[in-house]
Amino acid sequence: MIYCFYCKKDVCTPCQTKPCANRVITVATDEELSRLSHFRRLAIASRALGLSRRQFPDWMADVIFGFEGEVKWPNDDVYDVEDEDIDAAFNDDGSFRWLSDFLMFAEIPPRQRPQGRIMERLRLIDLAFRIAYPERAKWIAK
């Protein structure tokens, strides 16, 4: 179950004081996402959710599109996620096979930095963690 970091309620239940709507989330840069430590921690945290590769994109969409705050780039430009962006980031592969390989990095450390073509996938996964689990996201990004 996903809980609001501020009011500790289920995300589906609106906050009485609307603190979630006032949150500003900053997305990770390519440099941050390409660090091996960030990549591996993101895989570990993703695996810990216990979701199948087909459930994972649904979780991401629920978290990202259910967020009422602002999402920005580090330079304060707005980071806008459209309806098709999650599917497009995964090359419209409905099976999401890449996620299975990605989750294996939770057990086996990657030998090389992630390639530039998967940065948007990693950014969306990282964004979902920054929204749903801010404390875990801090651990991922350290």
Coordinates of C-alpha atoms in Angstrom, one line a residue:
M1 CA 0.0 0.0 0.0
I2 CA 1.3 3.5 -0.8
Y3 CA 1.1 6.1 1.9
C4 CA 1.4 9.9 1.8
F5 CA 4.7 10.8 3.3
Y6 CA 3.3 13.8 5.0
C7 CA -0.1 12.7 6.4
K8 CA 0.6 8.9 6.5
K9 CA -2.8 8.2 4.9
D10 CA -3.5 6.0 1.9
V11 CA -2.7 7.9 -1.2
C12 CA -6.3 7.2 -2.5
T13 CA -7.6 9.2 0.5
P14 CA -7.2 12.9 0.0
C15 CA -5.2 14.8 2.7
Q16 CA -7.3 17.1 4.7
T17 CA -4.7 19.8 4.6
K18 CA -3.6 18.9 1.0
P19 CA 0.2 18.8 1.8
C20 CA 0.7 16.4 -1.2
A21 CA -0.5 19.1 -3.6
N22 CA 2.2 21.5 -2.3
R23 CA 5.1 19.1 -2.8
V24 CA 7.7 19.8 -5.5
I25 CA 9.6 16.9 -6.8
T26 CA 12.9 17.3 -8.7
V27 CA 13.6 14.6 -11.3
A28 CA 17.1 13.0 -11.4
T29 CA 19.6 14.2 -14.0
D30 CA 21.2 11.8 -16.6
E31 CA 24.4 12.1 -14.6
E32 CA 22.7 10.9 -11.4
L33 CA 20.9 8.1 -13.1
S34 CA 24.0 6.9 -14.9
R35 CA 25.9 6.3 -11.6
L36 CA 26.3 2.5 -11.0
S37 CA 25.3 3.0 -7.3
H38 CA 22.1 4.8 -8.2
F39 CA 21.2 2.3 -10.9
R40 CA 21.8 -0.7 -8.6
R41 CA 19.9 0.9 -5.6
L42 CA 17.0 1.6 -8.0
A43 CA 16.9 -2.0 -9.1
I44 CA 17.0 -3.2 -5.4
A45 CA 14.2 -0.8 -4.4
S46 CA 12.1 -1.9 -7.5
R47 CA 12.6 -5.5 -6.7
A48 CA 11.6 -5.0 -3.1
L49 CA 8.1 -3.8 -4.2
G50 CA 7.4 -7.4 -5.2
L51 CA 5.5 -6.4 -8.4
S52 CA 5.5 -8.4 -11.6
R53 CA 7.0 -6.8 -14.7
R54 CA 3.4 -6.2 -15.9
Q55 CA 2.2 -4.7 -12.7
F56 CA 5.2 -2.4 -12.3
P57 CA 4.2 0.1 -15.1
D58 CA 0.7 0.3 -13.7
W59 CA 2.2 1.1 -10.3
M60 CA 4.3 3.8 -11.9
A61 CA 1.4 5.3 -13.8
D62 CA -0.8 5.3 -10.7
V63 CA 1.8 7.1 -8.6
I64 CA 3.0 9.6 -11.2
F65 CA -0.5 10.5 -12.6
G66 CA -2.0 10.5 -9.1
F67 CA 0.5 13.0 -7.9
E68 CA -1.0 16.5 -7.4
G69 CA 2.2 18.4 -6.7
E70 CA 4.8 19.8 -9.2
V71 CA 7.5 17.9 -10.9
K72 CA 10.5 19.9 -12.1
W73 CA 13.9 19.5 -13.7
P74 CA 16.9 20.6 -11.5
N75 CA 16.9 24.0 -13.4
D76 CA 13.2 24.6 -12.3
D77 CA 11.7 23.9 -15.8
V78 CA 8.5 21.9 -15.5
Y79 CA 8.9 18.1 -16.2
D80 CA 5.6 17.1 -17.8
V81 CA 4.6 13.4 -18.1
E82 CA 2.0 12.7 -20.7
D83 CA -0.3 9.7 -21.0
E84 CA 1.9 7.8 -23.4
D85 CA 5.3 8.6 -22.0
I86 CA 5.6 5.5 -19.9
D87 CA 4.9 3.2 -22.8
A88 CA 7.1 5.3 -25.1
A89 CA 10.0 5.1 -22.7
F90 CA 9.7 1.3 -22.8
N91 CA 9.5 1.4 -26.7
D92 CA 5.8 0.5 -26.6
D93 CA 6.8 -3.1 -25.5
G94 CA 3.6 -4.3 -23.8
S95 CA 5.5 -7.2 -22.2
F96 CA 7.9 -4.9 -20.4
R97 CA 10.7 -7.6 -20.7
W98 CA 13.3 -5.0 -20.0
L99 CA 12.1 -4.8 -16.4
S100 CA 12.9 -8.4 -15.8
D101 CA 16.5 -7.8 -16.8
F102 CA 16.6 -4.6 -14.8
L103 CA 15.3 -6.3 -11.6
M104 CA 18.2 -8.9 -11.9
F105 CA 20.6 -6.1 -11.1
A106 CA 19.3 -6.2 -7.6
E107 CA 21.2 -9.4 -7.1
I108 CA 24.0 -9.1 -9.7
P109 CA 25.9 -5.8 -9.8
P110 CA 26.0 -4.2 -13.2
R111 CA 29.4 -4.1 -14.9
Q112 CA 28.8 -0.9 -16.9
R113 CA 26.9 2.3 -16.6
P114 CA 23.4 2.3 -18.0
Q115 CA 23.2 3.4 -21.7
G116 CA 21.7 6.8 -22.6
R117 CA 18.8 5.1 -24.4
I118 CA 17.3 3.9 -21.1
M119 CA 17.7 7.1 -19.2
E120 CA 14.0 8.1 -19.6
R121 CA 12.9 4.7 -18.2
L122 CA 15.1 5.1 -15.2
R123 CA 14.0 8.7 -14.7
L124 CA 10.3 7.6 -14.6
I125 CA 11.1 4.7 -12.2
D126 CA 13.1 7.1 -10.0
L127 CA 10.3 9.7 -10.2
A128 CA 7.7 7.1 -9.0
F129 CA 9.9 6.4 -6.0
R130 CA 10.5 10.1 -5.2
I131 CA 6.7 10.5 -5.1
A132 CA 5.6 7.3 -3.4
Y133 CA 8.6 6.7 -1.1
P134 CA 10.6 9.9 -0.5
E135 CA 12.8 8.3 2.2
R136 CA 13.6 5.4 0.0
A137 CA 14.4 7.7 -2.9
K138 CA 16.9 9.5 -0.7
W139 CA 18.7 6.2 -0.1
I140 CA 18.6 5.4 -3.8
A141 CA 20.1 8.8 -4.7
K142 CA 22.8 9.0 -2.1

